[in-house]
Short mmCIF file of N, CA and C in Angstrom, two decimals:
data_model
loop_
_atom_site.label_atom_id
_atom_site.label_comp_id
_atom_site.label_asym_id
_atom_site.label_seq_id
_atom_site.Cartn_x
_atom_site.Cartn_y
_atom_site.Cartn_z
N MET A 1 75.12 80.55 72.33
CA MET A 1 75.03 79.81 73.67
C MET A 1 75.16 80.82 74.92
N LEU A 2 74.16 80.57 75.71
CA LEU A 2 74.18 81.47 76.89
C LEU A 2 75.11 80.88 77.92
N LYS A 3 75.73 81.88 78.47
CA LYS A 3 76.60 81.67 79.79
C LYS A 3 75.90 82.03 80.94
N THR A 4 75.92 80.99 81.94
CA THR A 4 75.15 81.48 83.15
C THR A 4 76.12 81.94 84.10
N LYS A 5 75.91 82.85 84.97
CA LYS A 5 76.87 83.42 85.89
C LYS A 5 77.01 82.48 87.16
N PRO A 6 78.16 82.22 87.54
CA PRO A 6 78.42 81.55 88.68
C PRO A 6 77.71 82.23 89.86
N THR A 7 77.32 81.41 90.86
CA THR A 7 76.84 81.89 92.02
C THR A 7 77.83 82.42 92.90
N PRO A 8 77.58 83.33 93.98
CA PRO A 8 78.56 83.71 94.84
C PRO A 8 79.03 82.54 95.58
N ALA A 9 78.22 81.64 95.98
CA ALA A 9 78.74 80.34 96.68
C ALA A 9 79.62 79.59 95.97
N ALA A 10 79.42 79.43 94.46
CA ALA A 10 80.36 78.90 93.71
C ALA A 10 81.61 79.42 93.57
N LEU A 11 81.73 80.73 93.53
CA LEU A 11 82.83 81.49 93.30
C LEU A 11 83.62 81.44 94.63
N ARG A 12 82.99 81.48 95.81
CA ARG A 12 83.74 81.21 97.15
C ARG A 12 84.28 79.81 97.24
N ALA A 13 83.50 78.83 96.73
CA ALA A 13 84.09 77.43 96.65
C ALA A 13 85.31 77.36 95.89
N GLU A 14 85.23 77.93 94.62
CA GLU A 14 86.61 77.97 93.78
C GLU A 14 87.66 78.72 94.47
N ARG A 15 87.39 79.89 95.09
CA ARG A 15 88.38 80.51 95.87
C ARG A 15 89.08 79.68 96.94
N ASP A 16 88.22 79.07 97.77
CA ASP A 16 88.78 78.41 98.76
C ASP A 16 89.59 77.12 98.16
N HIS A 17 89.20 76.51 97.22
CA HIS A 17 89.86 75.34 96.57
C HIS A 17 91.23 75.85 96.12
N LEU A 18 91.27 77.20 95.45
CA LEU A 18 92.40 77.62 95.03
C LEU A 18 93.47 78.01 96.01
N ILE A 19 92.91 78.59 97.13
CA ILE A 19 93.74 78.74 98.47
C ILE A 19 94.37 77.69 98.92
N ALA A 20 93.65 76.56 98.93
CA ALA A 20 94.18 75.18 99.41
C ALA A 20 95.17 74.71 98.54
N GLN A 21 95.20 75.13 97.18
CA GLN A 21 96.20 74.59 96.24
C GLN A 21 97.51 75.32 96.21
N MET A 22 97.59 76.36 97.07
CA MET A 22 98.83 77.24 96.95
C MET A 22 100.05 76.49 97.42
N PRO A 23 101.08 76.72 96.77
CA PRO A 23 102.29 76.08 97.20
C PRO A 23 102.71 76.56 98.61
N PRO A 24 103.48 75.70 99.11
CA PRO A 24 104.19 76.23 100.54
C PRO A 24 105.16 77.38 100.33
N TRP A 25 104.97 78.42 101.13
CA TRP A 25 105.88 79.62 101.09
C TRP A 25 107.24 79.25 101.13
N SER A 26 107.49 78.17 101.76
CA SER A 26 109.12 77.84 101.99
C SER A 26 109.67 77.35 100.82
N SER A 27 108.94 77.00 99.68
CA SER A 27 109.56 76.50 98.51
C SER A 27 109.74 77.50 97.45
N ILE A 28 109.16 78.70 97.67
CA ILE A 28 109.05 79.66 96.45
C ILE A 28 110.46 80.20 96.16
N LEU A 29 110.66 80.16 94.84
CA LEU A 29 112.00 80.90 94.35
C LEU A 29 111.63 81.70 93.20
N ARG A 30 112.01 83.07 93.27
CA ARG A 30 111.71 83.96 92.02
C ARG A 30 112.95 84.25 91.28
N GLY A 31 112.97 84.14 90.10
CA GLY A 31 114.12 84.40 89.29
C GLY A 31 114.09 83.37 88.05
N SER A 32 115.28 83.70 87.28
CA SER A 32 115.38 82.88 85.97
C SER A 32 116.58 81.82 86.21
N LEU A 33 116.23 80.83 85.76
CA LEU A 33 117.43 79.79 86.00
C LEU A 33 118.07 79.71 84.62
N MET A 34 119.40 80.01 84.62
CA MET A 34 120.32 80.03 83.49
C MET A 34 121.54 78.95 83.49
N ARG A 35 121.85 78.71 82.36
CA ARG A 35 122.94 77.62 82.14
C ARG A 35 123.96 78.27 81.31
N TYR A 36 125.15 78.14 82.01
CA TYR A 36 126.28 78.72 81.32
C TYR A 36 127.47 77.74 81.07
N ALA A 37 128.22 77.88 80.20
CA ALA A 37 129.47 77.31 79.88
C ALA A 37 130.54 78.36 79.72
N LYS A 38 131.55 78.15 80.52
CA LYS A 38 132.66 79.22 80.37
C LYS A 38 133.96 78.78 79.93
N GLU A 39 134.86 79.83 79.56
CA GLU A 39 136.23 79.69 79.16
C GLU A 39 137.03 79.87 80.57
N CYS A 40 138.11 79.00 80.74
CA CYS A 40 138.86 79.21 81.93
C CYS A 40 140.04 80.22 81.68
N GLY A 41 140.83 80.42 82.61
CA GLY A 41 141.92 81.36 82.54
C GLY A 41 143.23 80.91 81.92
N SER A 42 143.23 79.58 81.66
CA SER A 42 144.42 78.97 81.03
C SER A 42 144.36 78.98 79.52
N ARG A 43 145.27 79.86 78.92
CA ARG A 43 145.27 80.12 77.50
C ARG A 43 145.39 78.87 76.73
N GLY A 44 146.18 77.83 77.28
CA GLY A 44 146.50 76.66 76.54
C GLY A 44 145.27 75.60 76.47
N CYS A 45 144.25 75.89 77.21
CA CYS A 45 143.24 75.01 77.33
C CYS A 45 142.31 74.92 76.07
N LYS A 46 141.73 73.85 75.72
CA LYS A 46 140.97 73.60 74.55
C LYS A 46 139.70 74.40 74.49
N CYS A 47 139.25 74.90 75.80
CA CYS A 47 137.98 75.77 75.75
C CYS A 47 138.14 76.94 75.09
N HIS A 48 139.37 77.47 74.79
CA HIS A 48 139.51 78.65 74.11
C HIS A 48 139.45 78.56 72.51
N ARG A 49 139.73 77.25 72.17
CA ARG A 49 139.61 76.95 70.54
C ARG A 49 138.14 76.56 70.24
N SER A 50 137.25 76.28 71.10
CA SER A 50 135.91 75.80 70.60
C SER A 50 134.86 75.92 71.58
N VAL A 51 133.75 76.36 71.37
CA VAL A 51 132.69 76.52 72.26
C VAL A 51 132.30 74.97 72.82
N ALA A 52 132.48 74.08 72.06
CA ALA A 52 132.05 72.81 72.43
C ALA A 52 133.04 72.08 73.70
N PHE A 53 134.12 72.81 73.82
CA PHE A 53 135.00 72.38 75.01
C PHE A 53 134.90 73.38 76.18
N ARG A 54 133.92 74.10 76.22
CA ARG A 54 133.90 75.04 77.30
C ARG A 54 133.52 74.37 78.69
N HIS A 55 133.95 74.79 79.67
CA HIS A 55 133.72 74.19 81.02
C HIS A 55 132.24 74.58 81.59
N GLY A 56 131.71 73.57 82.10
CA GLY A 56 130.32 73.69 82.69
C GLY A 56 129.58 72.39 82.32
N PRO A 57 128.18 72.53 82.28
CA PRO A 57 127.40 73.63 82.56
C PRO A 57 127.51 74.18 84.08
N TYR A 58 127.27 75.33 84.17
CA TYR A 58 127.21 76.00 85.42
C TYR A 58 125.65 76.62 85.47
N TRP A 59 125.03 76.31 86.44
CA TRP A 59 123.67 76.92 86.59
C TRP A 59 123.59 78.07 87.61
N HIS A 60 122.86 79.16 87.12
CA HIS A 60 122.78 80.32 88.04
C HIS A 60 121.23 80.66 88.11
N LEU A 61 120.88 81.01 89.27
CA LEU A 61 119.56 81.64 89.45
C LEU A 61 119.70 83.14 89.37
N VAL A 62 119.09 83.85 88.43
CA VAL A 62 119.14 85.30 88.32
C VAL A 62 118.04 85.85 88.75
N MET A 63 118.21 86.87 89.93
CA MET A 63 117.16 87.40 90.41
C MET A 63 117.08 88.87 90.18
N HIS A 64 116.02 89.37 89.75
CA HIS A 64 116.06 90.85 89.45
C HIS A 64 115.74 91.72 90.72
N ARG A 65 116.46 92.67 90.91
CA ARG A 65 116.29 93.38 92.09
C ARG A 65 115.74 94.84 91.95
N GLY A 66 115.17 95.13 90.87
CA GLY A 66 114.64 96.33 90.49
C GLY A 66 115.69 97.37 90.00
N LYS A 67 115.16 98.40 89.21
CA LYS A 67 116.00 99.42 88.61
C LYS A 67 117.13 98.80 87.83
N GLY A 68 116.95 97.71 87.19
CA GLY A 68 118.00 97.27 86.31
C GLY A 68 119.00 96.46 86.85
N LYS A 69 118.89 96.19 88.20
CA LYS A 69 119.92 95.39 89.04
C LYS A 69 119.48 93.93 89.13
N GLN A 70 120.34 93.08 89.10
CA GLN A 70 120.12 91.76 89.26
C GLN A 70 121.31 91.13 90.19
N LYS A 71 120.98 89.90 90.64
CA LYS A 71 121.87 89.08 91.36
C LYS A 71 121.85 87.75 90.92
N ASN A 72 123.03 87.23 90.75
CA ASN A 72 123.26 85.77 90.17
C ASN A 72 123.78 84.88 91.45
N TYR A 73 123.00 83.83 91.52
CA TYR A 73 123.41 82.83 92.45
C TYR A 73 123.78 81.60 91.86
N LEU A 74 125.00 81.03 92.15
CA LEU A 74 125.57 79.86 91.51
C LEU A 74 124.74 78.68 92.19
N ILE A 75 124.27 77.68 91.43
CA ILE A 75 123.45 76.59 91.98
C ILE A 75 124.18 75.38 91.83
N PRO A 76 124.56 74.64 92.81
CA PRO A 76 125.37 73.37 92.73
C PRO A 76 124.28 72.37 92.11
N ALA A 77 124.94 71.40 91.35
CA ALA A 77 124.07 70.26 90.62
C ALA A 77 123.15 69.57 91.72
N SER A 78 123.62 69.57 93.04
CA SER A 78 122.83 68.86 93.93
C SER A 78 121.65 69.52 94.27
N LYS A 79 121.57 70.85 94.17
CA LYS A 79 120.44 71.74 94.27
C LYS A 79 119.56 72.14 93.26
N LEU A 80 120.05 71.62 92.05
CA LEU A 80 119.21 72.01 90.86
C LEU A 80 117.85 71.56 90.83
N ARG A 81 117.37 70.40 91.29
CA ARG A 81 116.14 69.92 91.32
C ARG A 81 115.29 70.81 92.24
N GLN A 82 115.77 71.16 93.32
CA GLN A 82 115.11 71.87 94.28
C GLN A 82 114.69 73.38 93.85
N VAL A 83 115.76 73.94 93.10
CA VAL A 83 115.59 75.19 92.51
C VAL A 83 114.61 75.16 91.45
N ARG A 84 114.52 74.10 90.65
CA ARG A 84 113.48 74.10 89.63
C ARG A 84 112.10 73.93 90.07
N GLU A 85 111.90 73.16 91.09
CA GLU A 85 110.68 73.04 91.98
C GLU A 85 110.27 74.35 92.53
N GLY A 86 111.23 75.11 93.09
CA GLY A 86 110.99 76.39 93.57
C GLY A 86 110.47 77.38 92.52
N ARG A 87 110.95 77.28 91.32
CA ARG A 87 110.54 78.08 90.34
C ARG A 87 109.19 77.69 89.81
N LYS A 88 108.84 76.53 89.71
CA LYS A 88 107.54 76.08 89.35
C LYS A 88 106.56 76.48 90.34
N ALA A 89 106.98 76.33 91.60
CA ALA A 89 105.93 76.79 92.73
C ALA A 89 105.79 78.24 92.62
N TYR A 90 106.77 79.18 92.35
CA TYR A 90 106.54 80.58 92.08
C TYR A 90 105.58 80.79 90.91
N ASP A 91 105.81 80.07 89.86
CA ASP A 91 104.87 80.41 88.74
C ASP A 91 103.34 79.99 89.16
N ARG A 92 103.34 78.92 89.81
CA ARG A 92 102.00 78.48 90.23
C ARG A 92 101.32 79.40 91.05
N LEU A 93 102.25 79.89 92.10
CA LEU A 93 101.69 80.89 93.10
C LEU A 93 101.14 82.15 92.31
N TRP A 94 102.02 82.65 91.33
CA TRP A 94 101.57 83.74 90.52
C TRP A 94 100.31 83.52 89.89
N SER A 95 100.19 82.50 89.04
CA SER A 95 98.89 82.32 88.36
C SER A 95 97.76 82.12 89.36
N ASN A 96 97.92 81.50 90.48
CA ASN A 96 96.81 81.35 91.49
C ASN A 96 96.64 82.79 91.99
N LEU A 97 97.49 83.67 92.26
CA LEU A 97 97.10 85.02 92.79
C LEU A 97 96.39 85.81 91.78
N VAL A 98 96.71 85.68 90.55
CA VAL A 98 95.96 86.43 89.48
C VAL A 98 94.53 85.88 89.50
N ARG A 99 94.18 84.58 89.41
CA ARG A 99 92.94 83.97 89.42
C ARG A 99 92.10 84.51 90.78
N LEU A 100 92.91 84.30 91.95
CA LEU A 100 92.35 84.66 93.20
C LEU A 100 91.85 86.11 93.23
N SER A 101 92.53 87.12 92.59
CA SER A 101 92.18 88.40 92.45
C SER A 101 90.88 88.62 91.64
N GLU A 102 90.83 87.89 90.42
CA GLU A 102 89.74 87.83 89.55
C GLU A 102 88.43 87.33 90.34
N LEU A 103 88.52 86.28 91.11
CA LEU A 103 87.52 85.74 91.85
C LEU A 103 86.99 86.70 92.82
N ASN A 104 87.98 87.22 93.65
CA ASN A 104 87.48 88.30 94.67
C ASN A 104 86.65 89.51 94.03
N MET A 105 87.03 89.80 92.84
CA MET A 105 86.41 90.93 92.24
C MET A 105 85.07 90.42 91.69
N LEU A 106 84.90 89.28 91.32
CA LEU A 106 83.59 88.69 90.87
C LEU A 106 82.69 88.65 92.11
N ILE A 107 83.36 88.08 93.25
CA ILE A 107 82.45 88.03 94.49
C ILE A 107 81.94 89.40 94.94
N LEU A 108 82.89 90.31 95.00
CA LEU A 108 82.31 91.78 95.12
C LEU A 108 81.35 92.31 94.32
N LYS A 109 81.44 91.88 93.07
CA LYS A 109 80.44 92.46 92.12
C LYS A 109 79.02 91.69 92.33
N SER A 110 79.03 90.46 92.71
CA SER A 110 77.96 89.60 92.97
C SER A 110 77.23 90.02 94.17
N GLU A 111 77.94 90.51 95.06
CA GLU A 111 77.29 90.90 96.38
C GLU A 111 76.67 92.32 96.45
N ARG A 112 76.58 93.06 95.36
CA ARG A 112 75.92 94.34 95.24
C ARG A 112 74.51 94.22 95.76
#
């Protein structure tokens, strides 16, 4: 089966469509959303006897800061949905940037 090369105009149209689909910058959150359950400081508490009784869940956004460093941010339950949407926006932005770079290279090659 023969594959036809897309025209430079078609590549530009796809690129413009992709740019229009980018998430708003104000919603982007990079990091990993982690769920934790913890033991408290009270030795008599049942959380020390069984994992099932640990306190939580507590949600943290873990952001990597380079050279093995990371920062954990406690996320209140009221903000969990917003953080999840920000993470999805980041993933969408990243995949769009990868495709945008590919399109830009194809456009450069087609204009030789």
